[in-house]
């Protein structure tokens, strides 16, 4: 059993869940939320802070600042608290109340953007505010998860390597795209290693990352209102766009099996199921999808009947049909 002295030393998990009892086909989930941050963002946050420390960017009077819809904000809150570094998280009104409460409990200063940018949505509005704060006060250190190489590099060196270690005969990897750090790290490692496994990107309907029209999105995590700078859309074998209603139904189908995962995980699993139903009728492919988050911070939204009915209607509460 490992013994740690700081919470950010626990960033990885070798746990996989086989979803065959639920989906009627073998699809393995790599659970990346089994850490103190509750999400895969703990990996990126630890990597980016370590890189900034090596480069001498963090001084005694430094204040970390970052734009986040939630999970990275929590991860950085944990690391900042452990290291005694002040942290300001710029988020927006879609951030779950539970997530915001966690960050405040860890000592983070929260700045909430109420109005989206007319063209770039909440993401651009958050980024503009971060840039403004940095220009006002040079003590601010912006890690910039959207273009920081340490974001994708940790998934190249750890996440992708771990998956192929456990599944050397893997046929398909499904990975969600937010900042694209996880996705780009994995696809680059697979290509550099010469793996024949296909990598399929999962995005949310309403995200502009792969050139589709922008639309309102209520579930934070995957998707973007501005194309992520580090994303190479041509690197992937295919892309699946998942409606938020489908993500909610998948989350609830998983929770009915005792698996309480987050909205991003519901999106990725539904995208994987959709792709496999279309392309693997013989159910012969060996497939893994990456689960970015756990579900406790979605109790007031995805798992709240009143919230789901208000925003998506009764069809979003229908049970998932097994294929």
mmCIF file of C-alpha atoms in Angstrom:
data_model
loop_
_atom_site.group_PDB
_atom_site.id
_atom_site.type_symbol
_atom_site.label_atom_id
_atom_site.label_comp_id
_atom_site.label_asym_id
_atom_site.label_seq_id
_atom_site.Cartn_x
_atom_site.Cartn_y
_atom_site.Cartn_z
ATOM 1 C CA UNK A 1 0.000 0.000 0.000
ATOM 2 C CA UNK A 2 1.525 3.390 -0.999
ATOM 3 C CA UNK A 3 2.055 6.081 1.632
ATOM 4 C CA UNK A 4 1.933 9.702 0.454
ATOM 5 C CA UNK A 5 2.782 12.999 2.137
ATOM 6 C CA UNK A 6 0.930 15.320 -0.271
ATOM 7 C CA UNK A 7 -2.462 14.750 -1.932
ATOM 8 C CA UNK A 8 -1.154 15.409 -5.449
ATOM 9 C CA UNK A 9 1.175 12.416 -5.201
ATOM 10 C CA UNK A 10 -1.890 10.268 -5.894
ATOM 11 C CA UNK A 11 -2.726 10.940 -9.539
ATOM 12 C CA UNK A 12 -3.108 7.628 -11.357
ATOM 13 C CA UNK A 13 -5.264 4.526 -11.141
ATOM 14 C CA UNK A 14 -4.927 1.128 -12.756
ATOM 15 C CA UNK A 15 -8.594 0.299 -12.164
ATOM 16 C CA UNK A 16 -10.726 -0.717 -15.155
ATOM 17 C CA UNK A 17 -14.441 -1.568 -15.143
ATOM 18 C CA UNK A 18 -15.988 -3.910 -17.720
ATOM 19 C CA UNK A 19 -19.369 -2.542 -18.843
ATOM 20 C CA UNK A 20 -20.590 -5.747 -20.453
ATOM 21 C CA UNK A 21 -23.336 -6.271 -17.807
ATOM 22 C CA UNK A 22 -24.781 -2.872 -18.766
ATOM 23 C CA UNK A 23 -24.082 -2.582 -22.497
ATOM 24 C CA UNK A 24 -24.094 -6.197 -23.592
ATOM 25 C CA UNK A 25 -20.630 -5.761 -25.079
ATOM 26 C CA UNK A 26 -17.139 -5.620 -23.634
ATOM 27 C CA UNK A 27 -16.120 -2.001 -23.134
ATOM 28 C CA UNK A 28 -13.599 -1.216 -20.429
ATOM 29 C CA UNK A 29 -13.580 2.080 -18.512
ATOM 30 C CA UNK A 30 -10.236 3.361 -17.217
ATOM 31 C CA UNK A 31 -11.200 5.122 -13.975
ATOM 32 C CA UNK A 32 -9.184 8.346 -13.695
ATOM 33 C CA UNK A 33 -11.210 9.987 -10.916
ATOM 34 C CA UNK A 34 -9.909 7.918 -8.004
ATOM 35 C CA UNK A 35 -7.760 10.639 -6.461
ATOM 36 C CA UNK A 36 -8.229 13.555 -4.072
ATOM 37 C CA UNK A 37 -9.337 15.811 -6.922
ATOM 38 C CA UNK A 38 -11.932 13.338 -8.156
ATOM 39 C CA UNK A 39 -10.920 13.657 -11.798
ATOM 40 C CA UNK A 40 -8.225 13.153 -14.429
ATOM 41 C CA UNK A 41 -7.407 16.860 -14.083
ATOM 42 C CA UNK A 42 -5.330 16.023 -11.011
ATOM 43 C CA UNK A 43 -2.756 14.588 -13.402
ATOM 44 C CA UNK A 44 -2.592 17.698 -15.567
ATOM 45 C CA UNK A 45 -2.578 20.062 -12.598
ATOM 46 C CA UNK A 46 0.318 18.260 -10.882
ATOM 47 C CA UNK A 47 2.261 18.158 -14.143
ATOM 48 C CA UNK A 48 1.763 21.857 -14.931
ATOM 49 C CA UNK A 49 2.635 23.045 -11.410
ATOM 50 C CA UNK A 50 5.756 20.874 -11.363
ATOM 51 C CA UNK A 51 6.799 22.253 -14.745
ATOM 52 C CA UNK A 52 6.272 25.849 -13.570
ATOM 53 C CA UNK A 53 8.347 25.167 -10.455
ATOM 54 C CA UNK A 54 11.184 23.674 -12.525
ATOM 55 C CA UNK A 55 11.146 26.718 -14.776
ATOM 56 C CA UNK A 56 11.305 29.099 -11.803
ATOM 57 C CA UNK A 57 7.947 30.715 -12.608
ATOM 58 C CA UNK A 58 6.521 30.291 -9.113
ATOM 59 C CA UNK A 59 8.076 32.659 -6.568
ATOM 60 C CA UNK A 60 7.365 33.310 -2.889
ATOM 61 C CA UNK A 61 4.818 36.021 -3.704
ATOM 62 C CA UNK A 62 3.203 34.232 -6.666
ATOM 63 C CA UNK A 63 -0.546 33.792 -7.047
ATOM 64 C CA UNK A 64 -1.716 30.980 -9.296
ATOM 65 C CA UNK A 65 -4.597 31.856 -11.603
ATOM 66 C CA UNK A 66 -6.453 29.594 -14.006
ATOM 67 C CA UNK A 67 -9.649 29.376 -16.030
ATOM 68 C CA UNK A 68 -11.655 26.236 -15.277
ATOM 69 C CA UNK A 69 -15.205 24.960 -15.563
ATOM 70 C CA UNK A 70 -14.616 22.936 -12.412
ATOM 71 C CA UNK A 71 -12.413 19.855 -12.247
ATOM 72 C CA UNK A 72 -9.046 21.489 -12.934
ATOM 73 C CA UNK A 73 -9.993 24.200 -10.482
ATOM 74 C CA UNK A 74 -10.496 21.593 -7.769
ATOM 75 C CA UNK A 75 -7.214 19.855 -8.620
ATOM 76 C CA UNK A 76 -5.253 23.113 -8.518
ATOM 77 C CA UNK A 77 -7.028 24.096 -5.280
ATOM 78 C CA UNK A 78 -5.720 20.921 -3.666
ATOM 79 C CA UNK A 79 -2.160 21.417 -4.892
ATOM 80 C CA UNK A 80 -2.128 25.129 -4.025
ATOM 81 C CA UNK A 81 -3.396 24.383 -0.506
ATOM 82 C CA UNK A 82 -0.763 21.667 -0.007
ATOM 83 C CA UNK A 83 2.018 23.974 -1.193
ATOM 84 C CA UNK A 84 0.751 27.138 0.514
ATOM 85 C CA UNK A 85 0.318 29.051 -2.758
ATOM 86 C CA UNK A 86 -2.663 31.438 -3.163
ATOM 87 C CA UNK A 87 -4.937 30.420 -6.040
ATOM 88 C CA UNK A 88 -7.637 32.275 -7.951
ATOM 89 C CA UNK A 89 -9.962 30.207 -10.116
ATOM 90 C CA UNK A 90 -11.888 32.009 -12.853
ATOM 91 C CA UNK A 91 -14.986 29.962 -13.588
ATOM 92 C CA UNK A 92 -18.518 30.653 -14.837
ATOM 93 C CA UNK A 93 -22.100 30.174 -13.686
ATOM 94 C CA UNK A 94 -22.259 26.640 -15.153
ATOM 95 C CA UNK A 95 -19.826 25.470 -12.481
ATOM 96 C CA UNK A 96 -21.633 23.073 -10.138
ATOM 97 C CA UNK A 97 -22.395 24.492 -6.691
ATOM 98 C CA UNK A 98 -20.758 21.479 -5.062
ATOM 99 C CA UNK A 99 -17.583 22.024 -7.096
ATOM 100 C CA UNK A 100 -17.480 25.689 -6.146
ATOM 101 C CA UNK A 101 -17.976 24.777 -2.484
ATOM 102 C CA UNK A 102 -15.072 22.316 -2.622
ATOM 103 C CA UNK A 103 -12.749 24.962 -4.054
ATOM 104 C CA UNK A 104 -13.766 27.521 -1.437
ATOM 105 C CA UNK A 105 -13.283 24.943 1.327
ATOM 106 C CA UNK A 106 -9.704 24.487 0.090
ATOM 107 C CA UNK A 107 -9.014 28.220 0.340
ATOM 108 C CA UNK A 108 -9.365 29.132 -3.337
ATOM 109 C CA UNK A 109 -10.616 32.557 -4.352
ATOM 110 C CA UNK A 110 -13.409 32.075 -6.879
ATOM 111 C CA UNK A 111 -14.244 34.606 -9.601
ATOM 112 C CA UNK A 112 -17.468 33.715 -11.429
ATOM 113 C CA UNK A 113 -18.178 34.995 -14.953
ATOM 114 C CA UNK A 114 -21.915 35.569 -15.406
ATOM 115 C CA UNK A 115 -22.118 36.502 -19.089
ATOM 116 C CA UNK A 116 -20.625 34.594 -22.046
ATOM 117 C CA UNK A 117 -18.674 36.308 -24.795
ATOM 118 C CA UNK A 118 -20.973 36.785 -27.836
ATOM 119 C CA UNK A 119 -18.621 34.760 -30.062
ATOM 120 C CA UNK A 120 -16.468 32.598 -27.803
ATOM 121 C CA UNK A 121 -18.963 31.823 -25.040
ATOM 122 C CA UNK A 122 -18.025 31.429 -21.391
ATOM 123 C CA UNK A 123 -14.559 30.099 -22.201
ATOM 124 C CA UNK A 124 -13.466 33.242 -24.041
ATOM 125 C CA UNK A 125 -15.006 35.418 -21.341
ATOM 126 C CA UNK A 126 -13.043 33.538 -18.681
ATOM 127 C CA UNK A 127 -9.798 33.720 -20.660
ATOM 128 C CA UNK A 128 -10.207 37.460 -21.229
ATOM 129 C CA UNK A 129 -10.653 37.973 -17.499
ATOM 130 C CA UNK A 130 -7.555 35.894 -16.687
ATOM 131 C CA UNK A 131 -5.471 37.941 -19.131
ATOM 132 C CA UNK A 132 -6.809 41.147 -17.580
ATOM 133 C CA UNK A 133 -5.906 40.004 -14.056
ATOM 134 C CA UNK A 134 -2.394 39.010 -15.190
ATOM 135 C CA UNK A 135 -1.870 42.407 -16.832
ATOM 136 C CA UNK A 136 -3.021 44.148 -13.641
ATOM 137 C CA UNK A 137 -0.794 42.200 -11.250
ATOM 138 C CA UNK A 138 2.464 40.525 -12.307
ATOM 139 C CA UNK A 139 2.405 38.235 -9.260
ATOM 140 C CA UNK A 140 -0.138 36.125 -11.121
ATOM 141 C CA UNK A 141 1.137 32.901 -12.683
ATOM 142 C CA UNK A 142 -1.203 31.593 -15.366
ATOM 143 C CA UNK A 143 -0.538 27.927 -16.075
ATOM 144 C CA UNK A 144 -2.852 28.097 -19.121
ATOM 145 C CA UNK A 145 -4.104 24.526 -19.390
ATOM 146 C CA UNK A 146 -5.270 25.208 -22.954
ATOM 147 C CA UNK A 147 -1.776 25.505 -24.431
ATOM 148 C CA UNK A 148 0.551 24.192 -21.726
ATOM 149 C CA UNK A 149 2.620 21.298 -23.089
ATOM 150 C CA UNK A 150 2.803 19.746 -19.616
ATOM 151 C CA UNK A 151 -0.964 19.153 -19.941
ATOM 152 C CA UNK A 152 -0.720 16.692 -22.835
ATOM 153 C CA UNK A 153 2.762 15.413 -21.998
ATOM 154 C CA UNK A 154 1.672 13.739 -18.741
ATOM 155 C CA UNK A 155 -0.926 11.728 -20.660
ATOM 156 C CA UNK A 156 1.692 10.798 -23.258
ATOM 157 C CA UNK A 157 4.073 9.555 -20.575
ATOM 158 C CA UNK A 158 1.581 8.010 -18.144
ATOM 159 C CA UNK A 159 -2.039 7.585 -19.278
ATOM 160 C CA UNK A 160 -1.478 6.213 -22.775
ATOM 161 C CA UNK A 161 1.495 4.096 -21.710
ATOM 162 C CA UNK A 162 -0.551 2.541 -18.913
ATOM 163 C CA UNK A 163 -3.443 1.670 -21.212
ATOM 164 C CA UNK A 164 -1.258 -0.137 -23.745
ATOM 165 C CA UNK A 165 0.548 -1.938 -20.939
ATOM 166 C CA UNK A 166 -2.749 -3.470 -19.794
ATOM 167 C CA UNK A 167 -4.243 -3.848 -23.290
ATOM 168 C CA UNK A 168 -1.395 -4.510 -25.771
ATOM 169 C CA UNK A 169 -3.957 -5.890 -28.250
ATOM 170 C CA UNK A 170 -6.245 -2.868 -27.988
ATOM 171 C CA UNK A 171 -8.373 -2.091 -31.059
ATOM 172 C CA UNK A 172 -10.071 1.179 -30.067
ATOM 173 C CA UNK A 173 -9.457 3.924 -27.517
ATOM 174 C CA UNK A 174 -12.251 6.429 -26.862
ATOM 175 C CA UNK A 175 -11.171 9.690 -25.231
ATOM 176 C CA UNK A 176 -13.083 12.869 -24.466
ATOM 177 C CA UNK A 177 -11.916 16.270 -25.689
ATOM 178 C CA UNK A 178 -12.017 19.360 -23.488
ATOM 179 C CA UNK A 179 -8.713 21.226 -23.458
ATOM 180 C CA UNK A 180 -7.582 18.205 -25.542
ATOM 181 C CA UNK A 181 -4.631 17.471 -23.236
ATOM 182 C CA UNK A 182 -5.669 13.876 -22.527
ATOM 183 C CA UNK A 183 -6.677 13.194 -26.118
ATOM 184 C CA UNK A 184 -3.561 14.661 -27.729
ATOM 185 C CA UNK A 185 -1.223 12.975 -25.261
ATOM 186 C CA UNK A 186 -2.796 9.587 -25.915
ATOM 187 C CA UNK A 187 -3.023 9.830 -29.687
ATOM 188 C CA UNK A 188 0.567 11.065 -30.000
ATOM 189 C CA UNK A 189 1.874 8.215 -27.856
ATOM 190 C CA UNK A 190 -0.107 5.621 -29.826
ATOM 191 C CA UNK A 191 1.179 7.003 -33.136
ATOM 192 C CA UNK A 192 4.799 7.340 -31.976
ATOM 193 C CA UNK A 193 4.770 3.792 -30.618
ATOM 194 C CA UNK A 194 3.358 2.439 -33.872
ATOM 195 C CA UNK A 195 0.195 1.077 -32.256
ATOM 196 C CA UNK A 196 -2.480 -0.057 -34.709
ATOM 197 C CA UNK A 197 -5.251 0.877 -32.263
ATOM 198 C CA UNK A 198 -7.665 3.503 -33.509
ATOM 199 C CA UNK A 199 -8.209 6.598 -31.338
ATOM 200 C CA UNK A 200 -11.722 8.062 -31.467
ATOM 201 C CA UNK A 201 -12.375 11.530 -30.029
ATOM 202 C CA UNK A 202 -15.609 12.183 -28.103
ATOM 203 C CA UNK A 203 -16.986 15.718 -28.077
ATOM 204 C CA UNK A 204 -20.201 17.338 -26.828
ATOM 205 C CA UNK A 205 -22.877 18.639 -29.182
ATOM 206 C CA UNK A 206 -22.563 22.434 -29.083
ATOM 207 C CA UNK A 207 -18.766 22.376 -28.838
ATOM 208 C CA UNK A 208 -16.778 24.051 -31.634
ATOM 209 C CA UNK A 209 -13.606 21.971 -31.208
ATOM 210 C CA UNK A 210 -14.110 19.970 -34.414
ATOM 211 C CA UNK A 211 -15.777 22.670 -36.491
ATOM 212 C CA UNK A 212 -19.408 22.039 -35.549
ATOM 213 C CA UNK A 213 -21.743 24.955 -34.660
ATOM 214 C CA UNK A 214 -21.691 26.425 -31.183
ATOM 215 C CA UNK A 215 -24.721 25.849 -28.988
ATOM 216 C CA UNK A 216 -25.620 26.159 -25.318
ATOM 217 C CA UNK A 217 -24.030 23.476 -23.122
ATOM 218 C CA UNK A 218 -25.036 23.000 -19.505
ATOM 219 C CA UNK A 219 -22.706 20.207 -18.378
ATOM 220 C CA UNK A 220 -19.158 21.460 -17.685
ATOM 221 C CA UNK A 221 -16.136 19.429 -18.688
ATOM 222 C CA UNK A 222 -15.929 18.223 -22.283
ATOM 223 C CA UNK A 223 -16.345 20.532 -25.235
ATOM 224 C CA UNK A 224 -15.232 24.123 -25.799
ATOM 225 C CA UNK A 225 -16.532 27.437 -27.070
ATOM 226 C CA UNK A 226 -13.100 28.220 -28.532
ATOM 227 C CA UNK A 227 -11.021 25.683 -30.488
ATOM 228 C CA UNK A 228 -8.314 24.406 -28.086
ATOM 229 C CA UNK A 229 -4.878 25.649 -29.276
ATOM 230 C CA UNK A 230 -3.197 22.268 -28.734
ATOM 231 C CA UNK A 231 -5.871 20.262 -30.584
ATOM 232 C CA UNK A 232 -5.002 18.615 -33.909
ATOM 233 C CA UNK A 233 -8.401 17.477 -35.258
ATOM 234 C CA UNK A 234 -6.762 15.392 -37.993
ATOM 235 C CA UNK A 235 -4.877 13.242 -35.481
ATOM 236 C CA UNK A 236 -7.937 11.111 -34.686
ATOM 237 C CA UNK A 237 -9.463 8.240 -36.606
ATOM 238 C CA UNK A 238 -12.994 9.454 -35.957
ATOM 239 C CA UNK A 239 -15.055 11.879 -33.868
ATOM 240 C CA UNK A 240 -18.408 11.309 -32.137
ATOM 241 C CA UNK A 241 -20.562 14.225 -30.961
ATOM 242 C CA UNK A 242 -22.798 13.349 -28.006
ATOM 243 C CA UNK A 243 -25.938 15.322 -27.047
ATOM 244 C CA UNK A 244 -26.074 16.248 -23.371
ATOM 245 C CA UNK A 245 -29.386 14.429 -22.967
ATOM 246 C CA UNK A 246 -27.684 11.190 -24.055
ATOM 247 C CA UNK A 247 -24.838 11.813 -21.608
ATOM 248 C CA UNK A 248 -27.333 12.246 -18.773
ATOM 249 C CA UNK A 249 -29.144 9.031 -19.625
ATOM 250 C CA UNK A 250 -25.848 7.158 -19.725
ATOM 251 C CA UNK A 251 -24.762 8.612 -16.366
ATOM 252 C CA UNK A 252 -28.016 7.421 -14.830
ATOM 253 C CA UNK A 253 -27.734 3.985 -16.424
ATOM 254 C CA UNK A 254 -24.266 3.662 -14.904
ATOM 255 C CA UNK A 255 -25.454 4.842 -11.483
ATOM 256 C CA UNK A 256 -28.238 2.243 -11.592
ATOM 257 C CA UNK A 257 -25.425 -0.330 -11.683
ATOM 258 C CA UNK A 258 -23.736 1.268 -8.658
ATOM 259 C CA UNK A 259 -21.260 3.261 -10.781
ATOM 260 C CA UNK A 260 -21.578 6.952 -9.927
ATOM 261 C CA UNK A 261 -19.594 8.713 -12.651
ATOM 262 C CA UNK A 262 -19.564 12.335 -13.788
ATOM 263 C CA UNK A 263 -21.033 14.076 -16.799
ATOM 264 C CA UNK A 264 -17.842 13.831 -18.843
ATOM 265 C CA UNK A 265 -17.716 10.091 -18.260
ATOM 266 C CA UNK A 266 -21.338 9.712 -19.329
ATOM 267 C CA UNK A 267 -20.502 11.584 -22.514
ATOM 268 C CA UNK A 268 -17.479 9.418 -23.324
ATOM 269 C CA UNK A 269 -19.264 6.124 -22.580
ATOM 270 C CA UNK A 270 -22.288 7.073 -24.669
ATOM 271 C CA UNK A 271 -20.017 8.141 -27.531
ATOM 272 C CA UNK A 272 -18.144 4.848 -27.334
ATOM 273 C CA UNK A 273 -21.388 2.872 -27.284
ATOM 274 C CA UNK A 274 -22.716 4.804 -30.291
ATOM 275 C CA UNK A 275 -19.531 4.261 -32.313
ATOM 276 C CA UNK A 276 -19.321 0.557 -31.462
ATOM 277 C CA UNK A 277 -22.991 -0.051 -32.304
ATOM 278 C CA UNK A 278 -22.370 1.470 -35.737
ATOM 279 C CA UNK A 279 -18.982 -0.044 -36.491
ATOM 280 C CA UNK A 280 -18.692 -3.285 -34.538
ATOM 281 C CA UNK A 281 -21.881 -5.325 -35.091
ATOM 282 C CA UNK A 282 -19.964 -8.559 -34.445
ATOM 283 C CA UNK A 283 -18.827 -7.235 -31.042
ATOM 284 C CA UNK A 284 -15.298 -8.373 -31.757
ATOM 285 C CA UNK A 285 -13.292 -5.215 -31.035
ATOM 286 C CA UNK A 286 -11.343 -4.747 -27.813
ATOM 287 C CA UNK A 287 -12.214 -1.252 -26.615
ATOM 288 C CA UNK A 288 -11.261 1.070 -23.755
ATOM 289 C CA UNK A 289 -12.670 4.472 -22.870
ATOM 290 C CA UNK A 290 -11.200 6.941 -20.397
ATOM 291 C CA UNK A 291 -13.447 8.041 -17.529
ATOM 292 C CA UNK A 292 -12.376 11.581 -16.577
ATOM 293 C CA UNK A 293 -14.507 12.126 -13.476
ATOM 294 C CA UNK A 294 -16.633 10.746 -10.659
ATOM 295 C CA UNK A 295 -20.241 11.724 -10.041
ATOM 296 C CA UNK A 296 -20.480 13.258 -6.573
ATOM 297 C CA UNK A 297 -20.254 16.840 -7.878
ATOM 298 C CA UNK A 298 -23.121 16.264 -10.304
ATOM 299 C CA UNK A 299 -25.690 15.371 -7.635
ATOM 300 C CA UNK A 300 -27.425 18.755 -8.016
ATOM 301 C CA UNK A 301 -27.513 18.568 -11.818
ATOM 302 C CA UNK A 302 -27.167 15.330 -13.783
ATOM 303 C CA UNK A 303 -28.573 13.242 -10.913
ATOM 304 C CA UNK A 304 -31.243 15.752 -9.862
ATOM 305 C CA UNK A 305 -34.618 14.924 -11.452
ATOM 306 C CA UNK A 306 -35.930 18.476 -11.150
ATOM 307 C CA UNK A 307 -32.853 19.952 -12.868
ATOM 308 C CA UNK A 308 -32.974 17.390 -15.674
ATOM 309 C CA UNK A 309 -36.706 17.933 -16.241
ATOM 310 C CA UNK A 310 -36.272 21.711 -16.292
ATOM 311 C CA UNK A 311 -33.512 21.707 -18.882
ATOM 312 C CA UNK A 312 -34.067 18.545 -20.945
ATOM 313 C CA UNK A 313 -37.619 17.330 -20.369
ATOM 314 C CA UNK A 314 -38.955 13.901 -19.330
ATOM 315 C CA UNK A 315 -37.281 12.027 -22.207
ATOM 316 C CA UNK A 316 -33.933 12.546 -20.486
ATOM 317 C CA UNK A 317 -35.168 10.424 -17.578
ATOM 318 C CA UNK A 318 -36.091 7.439 -19.750
ATOM 319 C CA UNK A 319 -34.070 4.283 -19.060
ATOM 320 C CA UNK A 320 -31.279 3.423 -21.452
ATOM 321 C CA UNK A 321 -32.245 0.802 -24.034
ATOM 322 C CA UNK A 322 -29.799 -2.090 -24.139
ATOM 323 C CA UNK A 323 -28.535 -2.802 -27.653
#
